[in-house]
Amino acid sequence: MIFFKGWDYMIRQCTDSDFEIIYAIINDAARKYEGIIPADRWKVPYMSAKELRHEIDEGVVFWGFEEDGQLAGVMGIQHVKDVTLIRHAYVRSDKQNRGIGRKLLSVLRSRTPRPLLIGTWADAKWAIRFYENHGFKMVSGEEKDRLLKKYWSVPDRQIEASVVLADSKWFNPA
Ligand SMILES: CC(C)(COP(=O)(O)OP(=O)(O)OC[C@H]1O[C@@H](n2cnc3c(N)ncnc32)[C@H](O)[C@@H]1OP(=O)(O)O)[C@@H](O)C(=O)NCCC(=O)NCCS
């Protein structure tokens, strides 16, 4: 499914045939975490093919930003209970800071009426700023623990080292 097609790029839902490139983009972009996130949470590859397959099987749907016939960035969306999660947002390291993340986020946001939540590493200051610049706000530490347990399946150690950001629909339900 193509959501947006400009003259030089398109944003489309990824298919099974994109698996290898999604895997490559995630593990290339995730190099930014090395030396920043807690050492016991860092590994190479950051996300194994098995973990990626598991995420897709659990309902994460990836969307991709494609230019010159190649995916340059991906972002996942997962509907869980009464909310939607933005999962695994990664733009190839040589394509970051050019507005690709912003375009992907804007398409994904438009695809759900539910409140949106995003979990990321507390030490990934650039990612927190990126989401804050798009109107997301950090929830309190207590709320973060509760939300990560309710909507995500992550180990306790990761909960400690994470933050959760939410959009205005979460803070001001209709
Ligand atoms: C976080 C991430 C997905 C954002 O994607 P991106 O394509 O780099 O994001 P954008 O280019 O839209 O925005 C990033 C910054 O570039 C700036 N920017 C956007 N277009 C620009 C342009 N044409 N020229 C210069 N700067 C630009 C934006 O102002 C933005 O600044 P901000 O973060 O302070 O708001 C990406 O940087 C990434 O993969 N990082 C490593 C992995 C990671 O942290 N993932 C998040 C997991 S939740």
mmCIF file of N, CA and C in Angstrom, residues 26-133:
data_model
loop_
_atom_site.group_PDB
_atom_site.id
_atom_site.type_symbol
_atom_site.label_atom_id
_atom_site.label_comp_id
_atom_site.label_asym_id
_atom_site.label_seq_id
_atom_site.Cartn_x
_atom_site.Cartn_y
_atom_site.Cartn_z
ATOM 1 N N ILE A 26 17.692 -1.109 10.457
ATOM 2 C CA ILE A 26 17.625 -1.072 11.926
ATOM 3 C C ILE A 26 19.034 -1.207 12.510
ATOM 4 N N ASN A 27 19.773 -2.170 12.011
ATOM 5 C CA ASN A 27 21.070 -2.433 12.636
ATOM 6 C C ASN A 27 22.137 -1.410 12.243
ATOM 7 N N ASP A 28 21.945 -0.746 11.129
ATOM 8 C CA ASP A 28 22.839 0.361 10.776
ATOM 9 C C ASP A 28 22.517 1.568 11.664
ATOM 10 N N ALA A 29 21.251 1.963 11.723
ATOM 11 C CA ALA A 29 20.871 3.161 12.483
ATOM 12 C C ALA A 29 21.107 2.967 13.979
ATOM 13 N N ALA A 30 20.939 1.730 14.459
ATOM 14 C CA ALA A 30 21.072 1.474 15.898
ATOM 15 C C ALA A 30 22.513 1.606 16.381
ATOM 16 N N ARG A 31 23.473 1.691 15.443
ATOM 17 C CA ARG A 31 24.869 1.879 15.882
ATOM 18 C C ARG A 31 25.004 3.152 16.714
ATOM 19 N N LYS A 32 24.068 4.062 16.522
ATOM 20 C CA LYS A 32 24.088 5.309 17.289
ATOM 21 C C LYS A 32 23.972 5.047 18.789
ATOM 22 N N TYR A 33 23.391 3.921 19.159
ATOM 23 C CA TYR A 33 23.202 3.609 20.582
ATOM 24 C C TYR A 33 24.488 3.155 21.271
ATOM 25 N N GLU A 34 25.461 2.705 20.464
ATOM 26 C CA GLU A 34 26.656 2.101 21.056
ATOM 27 C C GLU A 34 27.380 3.119 21.937
ATOM 28 N N GLY A 35 27.650 2.739 23.189
ATOM 29 C CA GLY A 35 28.346 3.634 24.116
ATOM 30 C C GLY A 35 27.411 4.645 24.770
ATOM 31 N N ILE A 36 26.132 4.636 24.393
ATOM 32 C CA ILE A 36 25.158 5.608 24.923
ATOM 33 C C ILE A 36 24.158 4.889 25.826
ATOM 34 N N ILE A 37 23.556 3.825 25.299
ATOM 35 C CA ILE A 37 22.598 3.079 26.138
ATOM 36 C C ILE A 37 23.392 2.172 27.078
ATOM 37 N N PRO A 38 22.765 1.653 28.142
ATOM 38 C CA PRO A 38 23.508 0.797 29.073
ATOM 39 C C PRO A 38 24.213 -0.348 28.327
ATOM 40 N N ALA A 39 25.476 -0.580 28.700
ATOM 41 C CA ALA A 39 26.304 -1.549 27.967
ATOM 42 C C ALA A 39 25.661 -2.933 27.929
ATOM 43 N N ASP A 40 24.951 -3.299 28.986
ATOM 44 C CA ASP A 40 24.350 -4.637 28.995
ATOM 45 C C ASP A 40 23.119 -4.740 28.087
ATOM 46 N N ARG A 41 22.702 -3.646 27.514
ATOM 47 C CA ARG A 41 21.560 -3.659 26.571
ATOM 48 C C ARG A 41 22.033 -3.566 25.123
ATOM 49 N N TRP A 42 23.318 -3.326 24.924
ATOM 50 C CA TRP A 42 23.859 -3.176 23.567
ATOM 51 C C TRP A 42 24.406 -4.511 23.076
ATOM 52 N N LYS A 43 24.091 -4.877 21.846
ATOM 53 C CA LYS A 43 24.684 -6.076 21.259
ATOM 54 C C LYS A 43 24.745 -5.899 19.744
ATOM 55 N N VAL A 44 25.514 -6.764 19.109
ATOM 56 C CA VAL A 44 25.608 -6.731 17.649
ATOM 57 C C VAL A 44 25.196 -8.105 17.111
ATOM 58 N N PRO A 45 24.211 -8.220 16.221
ATOM 59 C CA PRO A 45 23.399 -7.094 15.792
ATOM 60 C C PRO A 45 22.498 -6.617 16.930
ATOM 61 N N TYR A 46 22.129 -5.370 16.860
ATOM 62 C CA TYR A 46 21.263 -4.815 17.907
ATOM 63 C C TYR A 46 19.940 -5.589 17.933
ATOM 64 N N MET A 47 19.385 -5.819 16.743
ATOM 65 C CA MET A 47 18.167 -6.634 16.672
ATOM 66 C C MET A 47 18.431 -7.803 15.720
ATOM 67 N N SER A 48 18.319 -9.010 16.219
ATOM 68 C CA SER A 48 18.566 -10.177 15.372
ATOM 69 C C SER A 48 17.396 -10.365 14.405
ATOM 70 N N ALA A 49 17.639 -11.145 13.370
ATOM 71 C CA ALA A 49 16.568 -11.428 12.404
ATOM 72 C C ALA A 49 15.416 -12.143 13.112
ATOM 73 N N LYS A 50 15.769 -12.979 14.087
ATOM 74 C CA LYS A 50 14.723 -13.704 14.822
ATOM 75 C C LYS A 50 13.854 -12.728 15.631
ATOM 76 N N GLU A 51 14.522 -11.752 16.268
ATOM 77 C CA GLU A 51 13.762 -10.754 17.040
ATOM 78 C C GLU A 51 12.878 -9.919 16.115
ATOM 79 N N LEU A 52 13.429 -9.561 14.966
ATOM 80 C CA LEU A 52 12.630 -8.760 14.027
ATOM 81 C C LEU A 52 11.414 -9.560 13.548
ATOM 82 N N ARG A 53 11.641 -10.818 13.220
ATOM 83 C CA ARG A 53 10.524 -11.674 12.789
ATOM 84 C C ARG A 53 9.468 -11.756 13.888
ATOM 85 N N HIS A 54 9.923 -11.886 15.129
ATOM 86 C CA HIS A 54 9.010 -11.968 16.265
ATOM 87 C C HIS A 54 8.164 -10.687 16.357
ATOM 88 N N GLU A 55 8.801 -9.540 16.214
ATOM 89 C CA GLU A 55 8.075 -8.270 16.295
ATOM 90 C C GLU A 55 6.986 -8.195 15.221
ATOM 91 N N ILE A 56 7.339 -8.614 14.007
ATOM 92 C CA ILE A 56 6.359 -8.573 12.906
ATOM 93 C C ILE A 56 5.226 -9.560 13.196
ATOM 94 N N ASP A 57 5.591 -10.734 13.690
ATOM 95 C CA ASP A 57 4.563 -11.734 14.019
ATOM 96 C C ASP A 57 3.641 -11.234 15.135
ATOM 97 N N GLU A 58 4.169 -10.380 16.002
ATOM 98 C CA GLU A 58 3.362 -9.833 17.105
ATOM 99 C C GLU A 58 2.499 -8.649 16.659
ATOM 100 N N GLY A 59 2.618 -8.271 15.392
ATOM 101 C CA GLY A 59 1.717 -7.233 14.887
ATOM 102 C C GLY A 59 2.342 -5.892 14.569
ATOM 103 N N VAL A 60 3.675 -5.803 14.628
ATOM 104 C CA VAL A 60 4.309 -4.537 14.223
ATOM 105 C C VAL A 60 4.284 -4.477 12.691
ATOM 106 N N VAL A 61 3.675 -3.414 12.170
ATOM 107 C CA VAL A 61 3.608 -3.225 10.724
ATOM 108 C C VAL A 61 4.584 -2.110 10.364
ATOM 109 N N PHE A 62 5.540 -2.420 9.514
ATOM 110 C CA PHE A 62 6.540 -1.420 9.134
ATOM 111 C C PHE A 62 6.095 -0.645 7.905
ATOM 112 N N TRP A 63 6.390 0.653 7.967
ATOM 113 C CA TRP A 63 6.233 1.535 6.816
ATOM 114 C C TRP A 63 7.618 2.037 6.447
ATOM 115 N N GLY A 64 7.800 2.281 5.161
ATOM 116 C CA GLY A 64 9.132 2.668 4.717
ATOM 117 C C GLY A 64 9.127 3.930 3.887
ATOM 118 N N PHE A 65 10.234 4.650 3.970
ATOM 119 C CA PHE A 65 10.473 5.825 3.128
ATOM 120 C C PHE A 65 11.412 5.365 2.032
ATOM 121 N N GLU A 66 10.936 5.428 0.799
ATOM 122 C CA GLU A 66 11.739 4.928 -0.311
ATOM 123 C C GLU A 66 12.133 6.054 -1.242
ATOM 124 N N GLU A 67 13.427 6.137 -1.543
ATOM 125 C CA GLU A 67 13.862 7.094 -2.569
ATOM 126 C C GLU A 67 14.857 6.395 -3.474
ATOM 127 N N ASP A 68 14.866 6.787 -4.723
ATOM 128 C CA ASP A 68 15.717 6.128 -5.732
ATOM 129 C C ASP A 68 15.536 4.607 -5.690
ATOM 130 N N GLY A 69 14.307 4.177 -5.451
ATOM 131 C CA GLY A 69 14.029 2.743 -5.472
ATOM 132 C C GLY A 69 14.555 1.969 -4.278
ATOM 133 N N GLN A 70 15.020 2.682 -3.241
ATOM 134 C CA GLN A 70 15.602 1.995 -2.070
ATOM 135 C C GLN A 70 15.012 2.529 -0.783
ATOM 136 N N LEU A 71 14.775 1.656 0.180
ATOM 137 C CA LEU A 71 14.295 2.131 1.474
ATOM 138 C C LEU A 71 15.441 2.827 2.213
ATOM 139 N N ALA A 72 15.128 4.018 2.754
ATOM 140 C CA ALA A 72 16.136 4.778 3.505
ATOM 141 C C ALA A 72 15.782 4.831 4.988
ATOM 142 N N GLY A 73 14.520 4.560 5.314
ATOM 143 C CA GLY A 73 14.110 4.604 6.706
ATOM 144 C C GLY A 73 12.846 3.796 6.902
ATOM 145 N N VAL A 74 12.678 3.297 8.126
ATOM 146 C CA VAL A 74 11.467 2.523 8.433
ATOM 147 C C VAL A 74 10.925 2.932 9.802
ATOM 148 N N MET A 75 9.648 2.739 9.983
ATOM 149 C CA MET A 75 8.997 3.022 11.259
ATOM 150 C C MET A 75 7.839 2.048 11.389
ATOM 151 N N GLY A 76 7.696 1.462 12.584
ATOM 152 C CA GLY A 76 6.644 0.478 12.767
ATOM 153 C C GLY A 76 5.477 1.038 13.560
ATOM 154 N N ILE A 77 4.326 0.441 13.331
ATOM 155 C CA ILE A 77 3.127 0.841 14.064
ATOM 156 C C ILE A 77 2.471 -0.450 14.574
ATOM 157 N N GLN A 78 2.011 -0.400 15.814
ATOM 158 C CA GLN A 78 1.414 -1.616 16.405
ATOM 159 C C GLN A 78 0.215 -1.205 17.253
ATOM 160 N N HIS A 79 -0.925 -1.759 16.940
ATOM 161 C CA HIS A 79 -2.121 -1.465 17.723
ATOM 162 C C HIS A 79 -2.169 -2.453 18.890
ATOM 163 N N VAL A 80 -2.215 -1.931 20.111
ATOM 164 C CA VAL A 80 -2.255 -2.803 21.292
ATOM 165 C C VAL A 80 -3.336 -2.285 22.236
ATOM 166 N N LYS A 81 -4.287 -3.152 22.515
ATOM 167 C CA LYS A 81 -5.433 -2.783 23.362
ATOM 168 C C LYS A 81 -6.051 -1.479 22.834
ATOM 169 N N ASP A 82 -6.071 -0.435 23.674
ATOM 170 C CA ASP A 82 -6.750 0.799 23.279
ATOM 171 C C ASP A 82 -5.806 1.870 22.752
ATOM 172 N N VAL A 83 -4.536 1.533 22.519
ATOM 173 C CA VAL A 83 -3.582 2.548 22.051
ATOM 174 C C VAL A 83 -2.858 2.047 20.804
ATOM 175 N N THR A 84 -2.086 2.951 20.201
ATOM 176 C CA THR A 84 -1.205 2.568 19.100
ATOM 177 C C THR A 84 0.218 2.922 19.510
ATOM 178 N N LEU A 85 1.129 1.993 19.263
ATOM 179 C CA LEU A 85 2.535 2.232 19.590
ATOM 180 C C LEU A 85 3.307 2.520 18.312
ATOM 181 N N ILE A 86 4.221 3.483 18.396
ATOM 182 C CA ILE A 86 5.208 3.665 17.333
ATOM 183 C C ILE A 86 6.397 2.814 17.739
ATOM 184 N N ARG A 87 6.807 1.888 16.895
ATOM 185 C CA ARG A 87 7.876 0.942 17.244
ATOM 186 C C ARG A 87 9.020 1.011 16.236
ATOM 187 N N HIS A 88 10.196 0.895 16.714
ATOM 188 C CA HIS A 88 11.370 0.697 15.854
ATOM 189 C C HIS A 88 11.468 1.734 14.722
ATOM 190 N N ALA A 89 11.752 2.954 15.111
ATOM 191 C CA ALA A 89 11.923 4.036 14.138
ATOM 192 C C ALA A 89 13.418 4.153 13.817
ATOM 193 N N TYR A 90 13.760 3.886 12.579
ATOM 194 C CA TYR A 90 15.176 3.904 12.193
ATOM 195 C C TYR A 90 15.354 4.457 10.789
ATOM 196 N N VAL A 91 16.261 5.430 10.696
ATOM 197 C CA VAL A 91 16.626 5.992 9.388
ATOM 198 C C VAL A 91 18.106 5.703 9.175
ATOM 199 N N ARG A 92 18.457 5.234 7.981
ATOM 200 C CA ARG A 92 19.858 4.909 7.682
ATOM 201 C C ARG A 92 20.774 6.027 8.137
ATOM 202 N N SER A 93 21.917 5.675 8.718
ATOM 203 C CA SER A 93 22.743 6.712 9.352
ATOM 204 C C SER A 93 23.168 7.801 8.361
ATOM 205 N N ASP A 94 23.343 7.457 7.096
ATOM 206 C CA ASP A 94 23.759 8.503 6.143
ATOM 207 C C ASP A 94 22.577 9.295 5.592
ATOM 208 N N LYS A 95 21.382 9.019 6.101
ATOM 209 C CA LYS A 95 20.194 9.739 5.603
ATOM 210 C C LYS A 95 19.457 10.464 6.735
ATOM 211 N N GLN A 96 20.057 10.454 7.929
ATOM 212 C CA GLN A 96 19.371 11.094 9.066
ATOM 213 C C GLN A 96 19.429 12.625 8.956
ATOM 214 N N ASN A 97 18.539 13.269 9.707
ATOM 215 C CA ASN A 97 18.485 14.742 9.783
ATOM 216 C C ASN A 97 18.177 15.396 8.432
ATOM 217 N N ARG A 98 17.355 14.709 7.638
ATOM 218 C CA ARG A 98 16.928 15.271 6.353
ATOM 219 C C ARG A 98 15.415 15.280 6.253
ATOM 220 N N GLY A 99 14.753 15.006 7.376
ATOM 221 C CA GLY A 99 13.294 15.077 7.369
ATOM 222 C C GLY A 99 12.577 13.761 7.083
ATOM 223 N N ILE A 100 13.328 12.667 6.939
ATOM 224 C CA ILE A 100 12.682 11.376 6.632
ATOM 225 C C ILE A 100 11.855 10.889 7.827
ATOM 226 N N GLY A 101 12.437 10.976 9.035
ATOM 227 C CA GLY A 101 11.721 10.556 10.231
ATOM 228 C C GLY A 101 10.429 11.354 10.403
ATOM 229 N N ARG A 102 10.528 12.654 10.166
ATOM 230 C CA ARG A 102 9.342 13.515 10.306
ATOM 231 C C ARG A 102 8.230 13.067 9.343
ATOM 232 N N LYS A 103 8.594 12.775 8.108
ATOM 233 C CA LYS A 103 7.580 12.368 7.122
ATOM 234 C C LYS A 103 6.961 11.020 7.511
ATOM 235 N N LEU A 104 7.797 10.085 7.945
ATOM 236 C CA LEU A 104 7.256 8.777 8.343
ATOM 237 C C LEU A 104 6.323 8.930 9.543
ATOM 238 N N LEU A 105 6.758 9.719 10.526
ATOM 239 C CA LEU A 105 5.929 9.893 11.731
ATOM 240 C C LEU A 105 4.587 10.510 11.362
ATOM 241 N N SER A 106 4.619 11.466 10.462
ATOM 242 C CA SER A 106 3.375 12.142 10.124
ATOM 243 C C SER A 106 2.405 11.178 9.409
ATOM 244 N N VAL A 107 2.928 10.296 8.561
ATOM 245 C CA VAL A 107 2.051 9.320 7.902
ATOM 246 C C VAL A 107 1.493 8.329 8.927
ATOM 247 N N LEU A 108 2.353 7.840 9.800
ATOM 248 C CA LEU A 108 1.878 6.849 10.780
ATOM 249 C C LEU A 108 0.832 7.452 11.718
ATOM 250 N N ARG A 109 1.059 8.700 12.115
ATOM 251 C CA ARG A 109 0.089 9.356 13.006
ATOM 252 C C ARG A 109 -1.277 9.434 12.369
ATOM 253 N N SER A 110 -1.277 9.650 11.053
ATOM 254 C CA SER A 110 -2.563 9.840 10.375
ATOM 255 C C SER A 110 -3.304 8.519 10.225
ATOM 256 N N ARG A 111 -2.667 7.413 10.552
ATOM 257 C CA ARG A 111 -3.272 6.106 10.310
ATOM 258 C C ARG A 111 -3.974 5.524 11.527
ATOM 259 N N THR A 112 -4.060 6.293 12.608
ATOM 260 C CA THR A 112 -4.761 5.771 13.778
ATOM 261 C C THR A 112 -5.504 6.884 14.504
ATOM 262 N N PRO A 113 -6.729 6.589 14.975
ATOM 263 C CA PRO A 113 -7.438 7.584 15.775
ATOM 264 C C PRO A 113 -7.098 7.428 17.258
ATOM 265 N N ARG A 114 -6.331 6.373 17.585
ATOM 266 C CA ARG A 114 -6.080 6.093 19.008
ATOM 267 C C ARG A 114 -4.934 6.936 19.548
ATOM 268 N N PRO A 115 -4.836 7.033 20.882
ATOM 269 C CA PRO A 115 -3.674 7.712 21.460
ATOM 270 C C PRO A 115 -2.402 6.977 21.031
ATOM 271 N N LEU A 116 -1.346 7.746 20.817
ATOM 272 C CA LEU A 116 -0.068 7.167 20.384
ATOM 273 C C LEU A 116 0.943 7.205 21.521
ATOM 274 N N LEU A 117 1.623 6.098 21.701
ATOM 275 C CA LEU A 117 2.695 6.028 22.708
ATOM 276 C C LEU A 117 3.977 5.580 22.029
ATOM 277 N N ILE A 118 5.084 6.093 22.554
ATOM 278 C CA ILE A 118 6.403 5.742 22.025
ATOM 279 C C ILE A 118 7.323 5.449 23.196
ATOM 280 N N GLY A 119 8.030 4.337 23.124
ATOM 281 C CA GLY A 119 9.019 4.033 24.154
ATOM 282 C C GLY A 119 10.403 4.131 23.543
ATOM 283 N N THR A 120 11.324 4.739 24.263
ATOM 284 C CA THR A 120 12.692 4.784 23.756
ATOM 285 C C THR A 120 13.670 4.780 24.933
ATOM 286 N N TRP A 121 14.951 4.698 24.623
ATOM 287 C CA TRP A 121 15.960 4.715 25.676
ATOM 288 C C TRP A 121 16.041 6.100 26.311
ATOM 289 N N ALA A 122 16.137 6.144 27.636
ATOM 290 C CA ALA A 122 16.253 7.435 28.335
ATOM 291 C C ALA A 122 17.504 8.175 27.883
ATOM 292 N N ASP A 123 18.538 7.426 27.489
ATOM 293 C CA ASP A 123 19.797 8.061 27.073
ATOM 294 C C ASP A 123 19.788 8.516 25.613
ATOM 295 N N ALA A 124 18.769 8.142 24.852
ATOM 296 C CA ALA A 124 18.712 8.540 23.431
ATOM 297 C C ALA A 124 18.095 9.935 23.348
ATOM 298 N N LYS A 125 18.879 10.926 23.783
ATOM 299 C CA LYS A 125 18.355 12.301 23.903
ATOM 300 C C LYS A 125 17.872 12.838 22.565
ATOM 301 N N TRP A 126 18.567 12.471 21.465
ATOM 302 C CA TRP A 126 18.172 12.960 20.147
ATOM 303 C C TRP A 126 16.772 12.446 19.778
ATOM 304 N N ALA A 127 16.478 11.179 20.165
ATOM 305 C CA ALA A 127 15.168 10.604 19.815
ATOM 306 C C ALA A 127 14.081 11.288 20.651
ATOM 307 N N ILE A 128 14.365 11.523 21.931
ATOM 308 C CA ILE A 128 13.386 12.187 22.802
ATOM 309 C C ILE A 128 13.087 13.589 22.247
ATOM 310 N N ARG A 129 14.148 14.291 21.845
ATOM 311 C CA ARG A 129 13.946 15.647 21.311
ATOM 312 C C ARG A 129 13.142 15.588 20.012
ATOM 313 N N PHE A 130 13.444 14.614 19.182
ATOM 314 C CA PHE A 130 12.715 14.451 17.914
ATOM 315 C C PHE A 130 11.214 14.320 18.196
ATOM 316 N N TYR A 131 10.847 13.445 19.122
ATOM 317 C CA TYR A 131 9.423 13.251 19.404
ATOM 318 C C TYR A 131 8.823 14.476 20.103
ATOM 319 N N GLU A 132 9.583 15.082 21.010
ATOM 320 C CA GLU A 132 9.068 16.295 21.680
ATOM 321 C C GLU A 132 8.815 17.403 20.653
ATOM 322 N N ASN A 133 9.683 17.505 19.680
ATOM 323 C CA ASN A 133 9.486 18.528 18.642
ATOM 324 C C ASN A 133 8.252 18.245 17.794
#
